[in-house]
CSV table of C-alpha atoms and ligand atoms in Angstrom, one decimal:
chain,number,residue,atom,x,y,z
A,1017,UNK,CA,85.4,75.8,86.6
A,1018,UNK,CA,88.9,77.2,85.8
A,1019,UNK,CA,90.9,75.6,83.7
A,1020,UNK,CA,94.7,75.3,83.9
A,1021,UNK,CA,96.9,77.4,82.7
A,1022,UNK,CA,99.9,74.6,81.6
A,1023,UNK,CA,97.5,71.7,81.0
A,1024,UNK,CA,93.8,73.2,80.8
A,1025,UNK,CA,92.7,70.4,83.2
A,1026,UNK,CA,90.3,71.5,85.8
A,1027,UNK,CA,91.9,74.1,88.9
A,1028,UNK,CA,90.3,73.6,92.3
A,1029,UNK,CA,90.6,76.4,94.1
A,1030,UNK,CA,91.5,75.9,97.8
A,1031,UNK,CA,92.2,79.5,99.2
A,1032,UNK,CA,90.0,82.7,98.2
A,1033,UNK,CA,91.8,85.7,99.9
A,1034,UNK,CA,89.2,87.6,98.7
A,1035,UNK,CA,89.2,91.5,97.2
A,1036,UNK,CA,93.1,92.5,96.8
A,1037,UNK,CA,94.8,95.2,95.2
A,1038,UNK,CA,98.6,94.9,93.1
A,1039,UNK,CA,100.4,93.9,96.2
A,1040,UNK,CA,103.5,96.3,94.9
A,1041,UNK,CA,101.4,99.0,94.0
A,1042,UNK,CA,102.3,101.8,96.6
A,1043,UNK,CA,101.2,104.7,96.0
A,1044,UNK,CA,101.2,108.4,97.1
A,1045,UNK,CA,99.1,109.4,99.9
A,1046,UNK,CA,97.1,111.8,97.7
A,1047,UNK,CA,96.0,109.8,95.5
A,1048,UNK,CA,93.8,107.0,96.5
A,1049,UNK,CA,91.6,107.3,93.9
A,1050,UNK,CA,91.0,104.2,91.2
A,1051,UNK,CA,93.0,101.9,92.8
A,1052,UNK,CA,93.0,98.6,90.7
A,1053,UNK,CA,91.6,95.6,93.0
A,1054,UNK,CA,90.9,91.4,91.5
A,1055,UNK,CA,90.0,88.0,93.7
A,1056,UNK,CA,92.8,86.7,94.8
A,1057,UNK,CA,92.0,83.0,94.6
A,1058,UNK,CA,94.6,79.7,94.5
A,1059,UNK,CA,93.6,76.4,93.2
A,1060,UNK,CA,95.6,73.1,92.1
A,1061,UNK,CA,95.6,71.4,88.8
A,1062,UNK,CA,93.9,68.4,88.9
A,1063,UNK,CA,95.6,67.0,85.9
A,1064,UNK,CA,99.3,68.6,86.0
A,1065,UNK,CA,99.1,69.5,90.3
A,1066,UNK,CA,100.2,72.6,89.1
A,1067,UNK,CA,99.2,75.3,92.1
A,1068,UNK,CA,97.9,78.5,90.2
A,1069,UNK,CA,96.0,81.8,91.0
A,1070,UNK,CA,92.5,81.1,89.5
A,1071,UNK,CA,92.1,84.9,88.6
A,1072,UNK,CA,96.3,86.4,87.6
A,1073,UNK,CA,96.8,89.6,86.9
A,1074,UNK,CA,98.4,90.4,83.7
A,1075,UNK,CA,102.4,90.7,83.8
A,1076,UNK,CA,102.5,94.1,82.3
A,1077,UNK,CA,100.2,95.8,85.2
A,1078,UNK,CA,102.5,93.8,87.8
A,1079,UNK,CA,106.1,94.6,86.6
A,1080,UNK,CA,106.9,97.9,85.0
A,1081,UNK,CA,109.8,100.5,85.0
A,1082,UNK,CA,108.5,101.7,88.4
A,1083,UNK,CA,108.7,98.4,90.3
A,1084,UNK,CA,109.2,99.2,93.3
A,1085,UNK,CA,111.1,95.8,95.4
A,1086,UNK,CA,114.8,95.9,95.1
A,1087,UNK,CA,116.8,92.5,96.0
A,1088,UNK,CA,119.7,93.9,97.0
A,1089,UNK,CA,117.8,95.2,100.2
A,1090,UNK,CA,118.8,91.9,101.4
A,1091,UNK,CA,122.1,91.7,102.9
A,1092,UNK,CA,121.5,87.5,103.3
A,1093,UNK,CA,119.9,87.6,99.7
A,1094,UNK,CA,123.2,89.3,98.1
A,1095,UNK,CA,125.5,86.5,99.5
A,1096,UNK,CA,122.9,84.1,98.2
A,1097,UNK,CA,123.1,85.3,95.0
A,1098,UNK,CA,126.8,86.1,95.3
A,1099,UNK,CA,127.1,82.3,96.7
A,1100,UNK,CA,125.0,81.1,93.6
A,1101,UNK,CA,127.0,83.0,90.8
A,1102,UNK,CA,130.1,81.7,91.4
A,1103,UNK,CA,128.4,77.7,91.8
A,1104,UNK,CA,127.0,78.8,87.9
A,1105,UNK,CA,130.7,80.2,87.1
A,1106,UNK,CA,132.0,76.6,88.0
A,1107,UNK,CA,129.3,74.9,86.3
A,1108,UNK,CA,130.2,76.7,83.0
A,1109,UNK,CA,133.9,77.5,83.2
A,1110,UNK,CA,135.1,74.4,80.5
A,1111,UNK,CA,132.8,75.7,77.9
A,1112,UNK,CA,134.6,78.2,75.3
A,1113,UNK,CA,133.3,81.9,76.5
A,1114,UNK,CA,130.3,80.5,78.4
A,1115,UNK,CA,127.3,83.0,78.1
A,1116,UNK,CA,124.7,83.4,80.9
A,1117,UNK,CA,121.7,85.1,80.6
A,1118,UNK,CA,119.7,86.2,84.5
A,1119,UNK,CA,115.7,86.5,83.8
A,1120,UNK,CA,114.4,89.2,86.6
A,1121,UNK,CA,117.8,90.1,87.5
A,1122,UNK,CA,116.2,93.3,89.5
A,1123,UNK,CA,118.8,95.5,90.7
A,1124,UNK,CA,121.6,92.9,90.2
A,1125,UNK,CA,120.9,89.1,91.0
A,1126,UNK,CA,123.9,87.4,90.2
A,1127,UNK,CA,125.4,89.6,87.6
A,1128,UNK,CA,127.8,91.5,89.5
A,1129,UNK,CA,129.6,88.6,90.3
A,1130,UNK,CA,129.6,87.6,87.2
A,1131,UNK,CA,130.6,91.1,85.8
A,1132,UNK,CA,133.3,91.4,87.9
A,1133,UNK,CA,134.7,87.4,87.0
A,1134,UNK,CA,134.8,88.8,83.2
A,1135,UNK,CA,131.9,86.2,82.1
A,1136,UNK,CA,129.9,87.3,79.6
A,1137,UNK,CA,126.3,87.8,80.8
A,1138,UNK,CA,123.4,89.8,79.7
A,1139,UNK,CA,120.2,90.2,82.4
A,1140,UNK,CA,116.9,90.6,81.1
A,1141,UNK,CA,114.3,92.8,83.5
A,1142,UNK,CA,111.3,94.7,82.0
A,1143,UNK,CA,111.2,97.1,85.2
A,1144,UNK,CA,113.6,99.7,83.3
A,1145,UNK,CA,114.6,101.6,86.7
A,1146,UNK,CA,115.9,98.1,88.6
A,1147,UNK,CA,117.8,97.4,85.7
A,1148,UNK,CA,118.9,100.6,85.8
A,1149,UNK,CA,120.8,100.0,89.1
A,1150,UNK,CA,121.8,96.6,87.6
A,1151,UNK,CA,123.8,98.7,85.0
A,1152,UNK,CA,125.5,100.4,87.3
A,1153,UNK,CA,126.7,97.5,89.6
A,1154,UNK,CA,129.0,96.6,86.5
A,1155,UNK,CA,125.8,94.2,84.6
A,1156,UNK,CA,125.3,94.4,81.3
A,1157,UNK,CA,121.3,94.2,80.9
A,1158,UNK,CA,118.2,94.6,78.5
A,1159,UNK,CA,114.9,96.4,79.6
A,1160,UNK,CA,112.4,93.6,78.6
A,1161,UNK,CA,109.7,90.8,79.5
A,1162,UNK,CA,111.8,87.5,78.9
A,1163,UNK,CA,110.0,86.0,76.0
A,1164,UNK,CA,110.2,84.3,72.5
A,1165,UNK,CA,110.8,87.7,70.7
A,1166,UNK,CA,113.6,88.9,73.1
A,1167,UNK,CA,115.4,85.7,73.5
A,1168,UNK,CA,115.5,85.7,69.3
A,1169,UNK,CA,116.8,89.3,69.7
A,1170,UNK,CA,119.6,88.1,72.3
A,1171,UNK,CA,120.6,84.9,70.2
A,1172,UNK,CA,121.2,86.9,67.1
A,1173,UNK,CA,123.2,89.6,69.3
A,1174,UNK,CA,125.0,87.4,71.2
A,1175,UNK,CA,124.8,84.0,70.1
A,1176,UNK,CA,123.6,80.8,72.5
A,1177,UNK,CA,123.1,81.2,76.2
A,1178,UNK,CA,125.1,78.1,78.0
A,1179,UNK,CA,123.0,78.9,81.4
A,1180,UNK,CA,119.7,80.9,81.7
A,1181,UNK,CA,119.2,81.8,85.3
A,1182,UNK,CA,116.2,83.4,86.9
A,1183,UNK,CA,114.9,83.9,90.9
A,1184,UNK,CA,111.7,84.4,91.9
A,1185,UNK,CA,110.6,85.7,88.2
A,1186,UNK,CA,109.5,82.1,86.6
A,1187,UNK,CA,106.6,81.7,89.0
A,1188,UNK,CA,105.9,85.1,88.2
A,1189,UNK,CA,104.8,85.0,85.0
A,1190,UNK,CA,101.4,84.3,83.6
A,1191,UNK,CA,102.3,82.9,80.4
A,1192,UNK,CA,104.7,80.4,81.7
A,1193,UNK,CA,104.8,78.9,78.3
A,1194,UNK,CA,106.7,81.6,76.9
A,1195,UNK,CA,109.3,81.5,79.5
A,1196,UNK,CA,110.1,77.8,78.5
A,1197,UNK,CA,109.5,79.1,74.6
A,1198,UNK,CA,112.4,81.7,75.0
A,1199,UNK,CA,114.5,79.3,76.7
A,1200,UNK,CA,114.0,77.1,74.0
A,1201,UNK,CA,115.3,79.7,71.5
A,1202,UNK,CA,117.9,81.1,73.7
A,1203,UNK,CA,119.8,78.5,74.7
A,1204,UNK,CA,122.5,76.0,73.3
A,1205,UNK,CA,121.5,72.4,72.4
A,1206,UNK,CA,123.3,71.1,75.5
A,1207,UNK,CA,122.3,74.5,77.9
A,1208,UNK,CA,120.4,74.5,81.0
A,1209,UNK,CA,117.7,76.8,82.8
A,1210,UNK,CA,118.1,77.2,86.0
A,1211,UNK,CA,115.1,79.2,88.6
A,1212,UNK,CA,114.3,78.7,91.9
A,1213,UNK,CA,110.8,80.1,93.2
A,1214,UNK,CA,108.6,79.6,96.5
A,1215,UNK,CA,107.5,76.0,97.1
A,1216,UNK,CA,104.2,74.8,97.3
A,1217,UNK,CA,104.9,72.2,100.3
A,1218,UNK,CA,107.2,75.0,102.3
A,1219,UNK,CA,103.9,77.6,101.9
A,1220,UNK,CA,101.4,74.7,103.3
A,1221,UNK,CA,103.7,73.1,106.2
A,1222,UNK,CA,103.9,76.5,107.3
A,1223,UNK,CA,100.7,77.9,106.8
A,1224,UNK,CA,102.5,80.9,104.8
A,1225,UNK,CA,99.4,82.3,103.3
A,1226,UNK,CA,100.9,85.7,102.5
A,1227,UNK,CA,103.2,83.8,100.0
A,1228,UNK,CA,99.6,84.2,97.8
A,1229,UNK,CA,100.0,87.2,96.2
A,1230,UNK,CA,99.2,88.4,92.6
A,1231,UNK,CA,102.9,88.1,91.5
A,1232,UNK,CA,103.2,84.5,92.4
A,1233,UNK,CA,101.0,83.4,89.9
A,1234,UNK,CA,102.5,79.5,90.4
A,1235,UNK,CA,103.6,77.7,93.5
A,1236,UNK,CA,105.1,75.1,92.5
A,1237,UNK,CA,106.7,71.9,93.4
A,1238,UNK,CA,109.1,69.1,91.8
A,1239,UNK,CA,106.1,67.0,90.1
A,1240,UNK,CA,104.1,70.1,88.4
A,1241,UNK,CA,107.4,71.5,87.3
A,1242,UNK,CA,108.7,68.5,86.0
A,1243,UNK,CA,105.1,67.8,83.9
A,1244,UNK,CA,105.4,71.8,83.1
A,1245,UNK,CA,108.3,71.5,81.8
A,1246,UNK,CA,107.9,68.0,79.8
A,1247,UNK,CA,104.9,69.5,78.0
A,1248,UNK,CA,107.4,72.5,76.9
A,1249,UNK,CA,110.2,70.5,75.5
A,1250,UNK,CA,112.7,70.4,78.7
A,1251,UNK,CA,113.1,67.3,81.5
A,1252,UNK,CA,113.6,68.2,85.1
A,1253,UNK,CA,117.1,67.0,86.0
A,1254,UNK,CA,117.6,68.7,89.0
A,1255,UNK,CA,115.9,70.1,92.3
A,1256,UNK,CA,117.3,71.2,95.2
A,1257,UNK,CA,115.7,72.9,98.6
A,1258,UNK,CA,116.6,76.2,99.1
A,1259,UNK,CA,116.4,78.6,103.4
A,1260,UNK,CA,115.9,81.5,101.3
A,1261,UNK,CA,112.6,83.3,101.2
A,1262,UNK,CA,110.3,80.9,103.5
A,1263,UNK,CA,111.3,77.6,101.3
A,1264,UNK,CA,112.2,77.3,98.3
A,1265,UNK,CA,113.2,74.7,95.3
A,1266,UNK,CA,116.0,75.2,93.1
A,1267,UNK,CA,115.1,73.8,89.5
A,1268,UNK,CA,116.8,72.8,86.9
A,1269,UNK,CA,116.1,71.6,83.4
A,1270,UNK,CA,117.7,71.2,80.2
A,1271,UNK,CA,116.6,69.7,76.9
A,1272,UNK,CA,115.5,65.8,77.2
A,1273,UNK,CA,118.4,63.6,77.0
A,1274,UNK,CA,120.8,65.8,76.9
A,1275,UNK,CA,122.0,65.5,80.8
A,1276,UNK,CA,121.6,62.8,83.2
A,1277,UNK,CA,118.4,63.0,85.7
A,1278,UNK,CA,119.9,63.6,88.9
A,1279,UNK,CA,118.8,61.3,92.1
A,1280,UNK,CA,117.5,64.8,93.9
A,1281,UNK,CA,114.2,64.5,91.3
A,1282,UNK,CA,113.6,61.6,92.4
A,1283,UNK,CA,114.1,62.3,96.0
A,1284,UNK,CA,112.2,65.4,95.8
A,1285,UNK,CA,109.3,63.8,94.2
A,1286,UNK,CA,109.1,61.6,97.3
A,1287,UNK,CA,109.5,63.9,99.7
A,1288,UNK,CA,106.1,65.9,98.1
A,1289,UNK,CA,103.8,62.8,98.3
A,1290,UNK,CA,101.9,64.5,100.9
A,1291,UNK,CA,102.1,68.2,99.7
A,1292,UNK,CA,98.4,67.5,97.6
A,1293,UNK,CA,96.8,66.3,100.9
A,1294,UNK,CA,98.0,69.0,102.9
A,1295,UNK,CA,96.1,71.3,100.9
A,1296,UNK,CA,92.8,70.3,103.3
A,1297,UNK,CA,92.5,72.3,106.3
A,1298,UNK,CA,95.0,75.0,104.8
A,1299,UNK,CA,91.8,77.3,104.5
A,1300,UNK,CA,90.8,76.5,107.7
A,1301,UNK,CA,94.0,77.3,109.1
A,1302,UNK,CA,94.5,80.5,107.3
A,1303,UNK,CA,91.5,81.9,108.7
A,1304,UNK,CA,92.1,81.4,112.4
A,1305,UNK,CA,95.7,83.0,111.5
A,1306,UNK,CA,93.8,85.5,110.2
A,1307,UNK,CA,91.5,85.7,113.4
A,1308,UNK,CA,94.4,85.4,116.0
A,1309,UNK,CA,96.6,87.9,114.7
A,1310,UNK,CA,93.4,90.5,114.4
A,1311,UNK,CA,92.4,89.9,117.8
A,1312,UNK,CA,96.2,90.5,119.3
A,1313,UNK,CA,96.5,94.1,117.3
A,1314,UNK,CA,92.8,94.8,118.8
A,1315,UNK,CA,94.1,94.0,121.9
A,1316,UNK,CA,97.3,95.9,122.0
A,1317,UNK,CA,95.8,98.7,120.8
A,1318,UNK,CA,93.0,98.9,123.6
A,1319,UNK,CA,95.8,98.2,125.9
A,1320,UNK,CA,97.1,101.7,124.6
A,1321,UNK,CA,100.6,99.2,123.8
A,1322,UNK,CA,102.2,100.3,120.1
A,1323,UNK,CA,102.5,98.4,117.2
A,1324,UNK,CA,104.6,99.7,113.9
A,1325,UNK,CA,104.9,97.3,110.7
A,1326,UNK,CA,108.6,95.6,109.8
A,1327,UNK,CA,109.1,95.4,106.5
A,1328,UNK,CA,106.4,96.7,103.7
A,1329,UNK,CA,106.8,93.1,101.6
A,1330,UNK,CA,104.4,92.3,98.7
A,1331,UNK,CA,103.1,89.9,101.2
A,1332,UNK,CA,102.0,92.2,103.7
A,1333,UNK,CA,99.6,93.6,101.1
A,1334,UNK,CA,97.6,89.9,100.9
A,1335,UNK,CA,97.7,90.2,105.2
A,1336,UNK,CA,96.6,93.5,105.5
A,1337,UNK,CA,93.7,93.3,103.0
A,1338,UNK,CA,92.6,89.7,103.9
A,1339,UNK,CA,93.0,90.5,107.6
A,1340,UNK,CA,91.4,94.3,107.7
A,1341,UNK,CA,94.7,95.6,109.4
A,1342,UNK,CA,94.8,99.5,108.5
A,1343,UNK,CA,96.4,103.0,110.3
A,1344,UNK,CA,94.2,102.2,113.0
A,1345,UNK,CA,95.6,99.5,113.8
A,1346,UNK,CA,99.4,99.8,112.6
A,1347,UNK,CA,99.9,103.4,112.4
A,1348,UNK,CA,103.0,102.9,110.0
A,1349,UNK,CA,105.5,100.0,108.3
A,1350,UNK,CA,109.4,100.8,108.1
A,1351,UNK,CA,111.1,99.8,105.2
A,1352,UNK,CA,114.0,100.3,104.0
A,1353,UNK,CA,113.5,100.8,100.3
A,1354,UNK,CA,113.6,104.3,99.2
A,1355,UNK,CA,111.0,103.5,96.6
A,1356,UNK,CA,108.6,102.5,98.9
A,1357,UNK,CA,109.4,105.4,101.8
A,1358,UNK,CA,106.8,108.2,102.1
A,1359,UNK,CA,104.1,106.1,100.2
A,1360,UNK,CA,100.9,104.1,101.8
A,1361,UNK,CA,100.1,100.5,101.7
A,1362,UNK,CA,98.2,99.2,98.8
A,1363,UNK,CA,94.4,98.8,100.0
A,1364,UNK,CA,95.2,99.9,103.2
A,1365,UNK,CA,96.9,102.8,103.0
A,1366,UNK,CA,99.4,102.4,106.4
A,1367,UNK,CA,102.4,104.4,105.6
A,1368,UNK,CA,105.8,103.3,104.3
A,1369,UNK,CA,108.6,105.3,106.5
A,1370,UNK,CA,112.3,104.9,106.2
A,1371,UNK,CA,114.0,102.4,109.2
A,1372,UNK,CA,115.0,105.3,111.2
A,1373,UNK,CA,111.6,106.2,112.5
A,1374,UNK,CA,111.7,103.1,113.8
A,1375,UNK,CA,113.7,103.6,116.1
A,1376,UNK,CA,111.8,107.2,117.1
A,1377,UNK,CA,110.4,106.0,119.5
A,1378,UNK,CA,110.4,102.3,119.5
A,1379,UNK,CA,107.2,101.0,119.6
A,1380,UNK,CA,106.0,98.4,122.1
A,1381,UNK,CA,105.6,95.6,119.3
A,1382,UNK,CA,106.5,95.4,115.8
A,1383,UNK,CA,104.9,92.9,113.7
A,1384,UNK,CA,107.4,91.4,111.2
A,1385,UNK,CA,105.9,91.1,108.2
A,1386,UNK,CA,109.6,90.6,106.3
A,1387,UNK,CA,109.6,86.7,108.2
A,1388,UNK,CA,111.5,85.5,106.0
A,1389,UNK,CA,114.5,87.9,106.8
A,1390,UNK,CA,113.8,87.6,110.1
A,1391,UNK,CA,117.7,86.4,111.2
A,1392,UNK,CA,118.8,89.7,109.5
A,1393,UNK,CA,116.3,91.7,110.7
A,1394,UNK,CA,116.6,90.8,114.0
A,1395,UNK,CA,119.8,91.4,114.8
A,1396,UNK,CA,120.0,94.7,113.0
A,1397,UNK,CA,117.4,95.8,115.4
A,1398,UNK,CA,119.1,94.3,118.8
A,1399,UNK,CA,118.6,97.8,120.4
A,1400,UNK,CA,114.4,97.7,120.1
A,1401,UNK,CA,114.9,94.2,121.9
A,1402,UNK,CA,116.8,95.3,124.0
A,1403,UNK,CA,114.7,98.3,124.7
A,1404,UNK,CA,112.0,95.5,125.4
A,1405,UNK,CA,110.7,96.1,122.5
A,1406,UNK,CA,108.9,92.1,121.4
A,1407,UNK,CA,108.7,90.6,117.8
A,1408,UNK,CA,105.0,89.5,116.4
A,1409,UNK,CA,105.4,86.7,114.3
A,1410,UNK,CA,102.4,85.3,112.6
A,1411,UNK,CA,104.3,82.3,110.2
A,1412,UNK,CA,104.5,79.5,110.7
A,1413,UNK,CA,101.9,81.1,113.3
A,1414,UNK,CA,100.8,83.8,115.3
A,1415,UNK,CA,103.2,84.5,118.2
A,1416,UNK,CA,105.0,86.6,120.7
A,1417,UNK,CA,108.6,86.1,120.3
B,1269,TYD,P1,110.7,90.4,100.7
B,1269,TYD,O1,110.2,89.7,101.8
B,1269,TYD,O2,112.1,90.1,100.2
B,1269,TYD,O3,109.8,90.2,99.4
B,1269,TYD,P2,108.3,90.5,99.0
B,1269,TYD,O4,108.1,92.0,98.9
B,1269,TYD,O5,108.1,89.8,97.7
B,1269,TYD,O6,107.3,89.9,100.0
B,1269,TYD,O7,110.6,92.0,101.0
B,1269,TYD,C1,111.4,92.4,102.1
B,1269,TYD,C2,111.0,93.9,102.3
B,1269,TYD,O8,111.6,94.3,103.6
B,1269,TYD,C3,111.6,94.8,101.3
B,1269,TYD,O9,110.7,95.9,101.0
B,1269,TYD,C4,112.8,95.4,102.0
B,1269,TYD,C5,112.5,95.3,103.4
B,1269,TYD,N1,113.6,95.1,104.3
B,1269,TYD,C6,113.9,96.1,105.3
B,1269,TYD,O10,113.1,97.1,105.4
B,1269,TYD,N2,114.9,95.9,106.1
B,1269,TYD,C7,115.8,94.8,106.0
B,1269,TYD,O11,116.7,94.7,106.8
B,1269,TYD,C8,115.5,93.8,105.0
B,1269,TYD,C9,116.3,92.6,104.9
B,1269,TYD,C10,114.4,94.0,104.2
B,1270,ZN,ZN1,97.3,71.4,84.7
């Protein structure tokens, strides 16, 4: 029995994807050898409901100075975070030379806007070459895991942080505890954390099993945050539901008492009612994604039709491995990351090439394994459509389109 990582109650595991590798570990086509592989196995809390991999990996193998995922790939995910910088901006702007710290800002997150306002800001990433590009977008930022010893650092630099912010970096991290345990240290009596990450309900409704991957060690939802975050010293006071990234939830949380609860915890908590129950079948449905989207590549393939990859996501690693999908089957994935370009797959080995050979020729179908830019992607790509090139979609399920 696994025990959970906020609460130690017992986890029960309701998905095993099986034998997985780092699902950002690309690597060069010459060297195969030793690649790193763990169960990749989620379960739920049956004490705090909070949805955890049974078997993580630790943080340090998963994000390092070579991480390869760059958000600014996104054009939609730059406005967001654009968009969401100057809401914080606002949310700050009567405090006396407010101070706003990004956790995971990547290549930039919100700190260019922030930069470019004058606000004072620091970003805290420990993958040294994203925050690298950070730096030169105009961000100020330290090369570090976010934790009790570097938010002390920070507060004796720079003094209290009014605003933490962090996306997609919270769920991320093993020890969740010393997320909360930096915040604690980092921020002003009256400051606020503020993280948005996938969301449990959003991954089940849509039977988004490739949002399992080693570096979402949580999937959370309003109620395991809120007892998460009560058991570290902070209340929930805010949640809101975010179209980025397949569904998402926008938290916020401050120290007890010292905001109002907003009506949208509430709301949200009743809203999820059903998210716990949903968890039976979701195995069941998994697979037979799993078995339809197999059994479409086989039959392109023997229909001599061709198939190329969209998007080589951390997520395509978990449906490549669980599904068996290798270069026999998808002879290459375009991405447009130049870290990823001219390396294979994790597990699989499929090659990464740049957009262009997309396009050289295009292929009959290309299965988009980016779904979740799927608007951007789409109609960057008009031409393959209309070349007559079709879409394979396998979330919310497997489809033509
Ligand atoms: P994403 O789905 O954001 O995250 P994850 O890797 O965690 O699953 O990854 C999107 C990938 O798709 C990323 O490698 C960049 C790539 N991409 C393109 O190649 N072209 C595009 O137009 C966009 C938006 C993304
Ligand atoms: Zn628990």
């Amino acid at each position: 029995m696994t025990r959970c990582r906020i609460c130690s109650g017992p986890v029960r595991e309701f998905l095993d994807l099986g034998r997985q590798p780092r699902s950002d570990a690309f690597l060069p086509p010459g060297e195969l050898d030793g690649e790193f592989f763990f169960r990749l196995a989620v379960g739920v809390c049956g004490d705090c409901g909070m949805a955890q991999l049974t078997e993580p990996v630790p943080a340090e193998a998963m994000f390092h100075r070579e991480y390869p995922y760059r958000t600014s790939q996104s054009a939609r995910m730059s406005e967001h975070f654009a968009r969401t910088a100057r809401r914080l901006m606002k949310s700050v702007r009567d405090r006396p030379d407010p101070f706003v710290v990004e956790v995971g800002c990547n290549d930039g997150g919100i700190l260019p806007t922030l930069a470019r306002a004058g606000v004072r800001h620091l970003g805290v990433d420990p993958s040294g070459r994203a925050a690298g590009e950070a730096a030169g977008r105009g961000a100020r930022v330290l090369t570090a895991f976010f934790d009790k010893a570097s938010a002390a650092e920070i507060r004796s630099a720079e003094g209290p942080a009014d605003l933490v912010f962090s996306a997609n970096t919270v769920s991320h991290v093993p020890d969740l505890a010393s997320v909360f345990a930096g915040a604690d240290l980092l921020l002003a009596p009256d400051g606020r954390m503020v993280f948005e990450d996938p969301y449990l309900a959003d991954v089940l409704a849509r039977t988004a099993f490739d949002q399992v991957i080693d570096e979402h060690v949580y999937l959370f939802t309003a109620a395991s945050v809120r007892e998460a975050a009560r058991r570290f010293g902070f209340e929930l006071i805010a949640v809101e539901p975010l179209d980025v990234h397949g569904g998402q939830l926008r938290f916020t949380v401050a120290r007890p008492g010292r905001h109002p609860v907003g009506g949208t915890v509430a709301e949200a908590l009743r809203r999820e009612e059903r998210t716990v129950p949903a968890l039976d079948g979701f195995a069941a449905r998994v697979e037979r994604a799993r078995d339809e989207l197999v059994t479409l590549l086989r039959t392109l393939r023997d229909d001599g039709r061709s198939v190329v990859g969209y998007g080589a996501t951390a997520k395509s690693a978990t449906v490549t491995n669980y599904c068996g999908i290798g270069p026999d089957l998808l002879p290459f994935i375009c991405d447009s990351t130049p870290a990823k370009q001219g390396l294979v797959t994790p597990g699989t080995h499929i090659p990464v090439r740049p957009p262009a050979a997309f396009a050289d020729p295009y292929p009959d179908f290309a299965l988009l394994f980016a779904w979740n830019h799927a608007e951007e992607i789409m109609a960057k790509e008009h031409a393959f459509g209309a070349a007559g090139g079709r879409w394979i979609r396998y979330v919310p399920d497997v489809r033509i389109v």
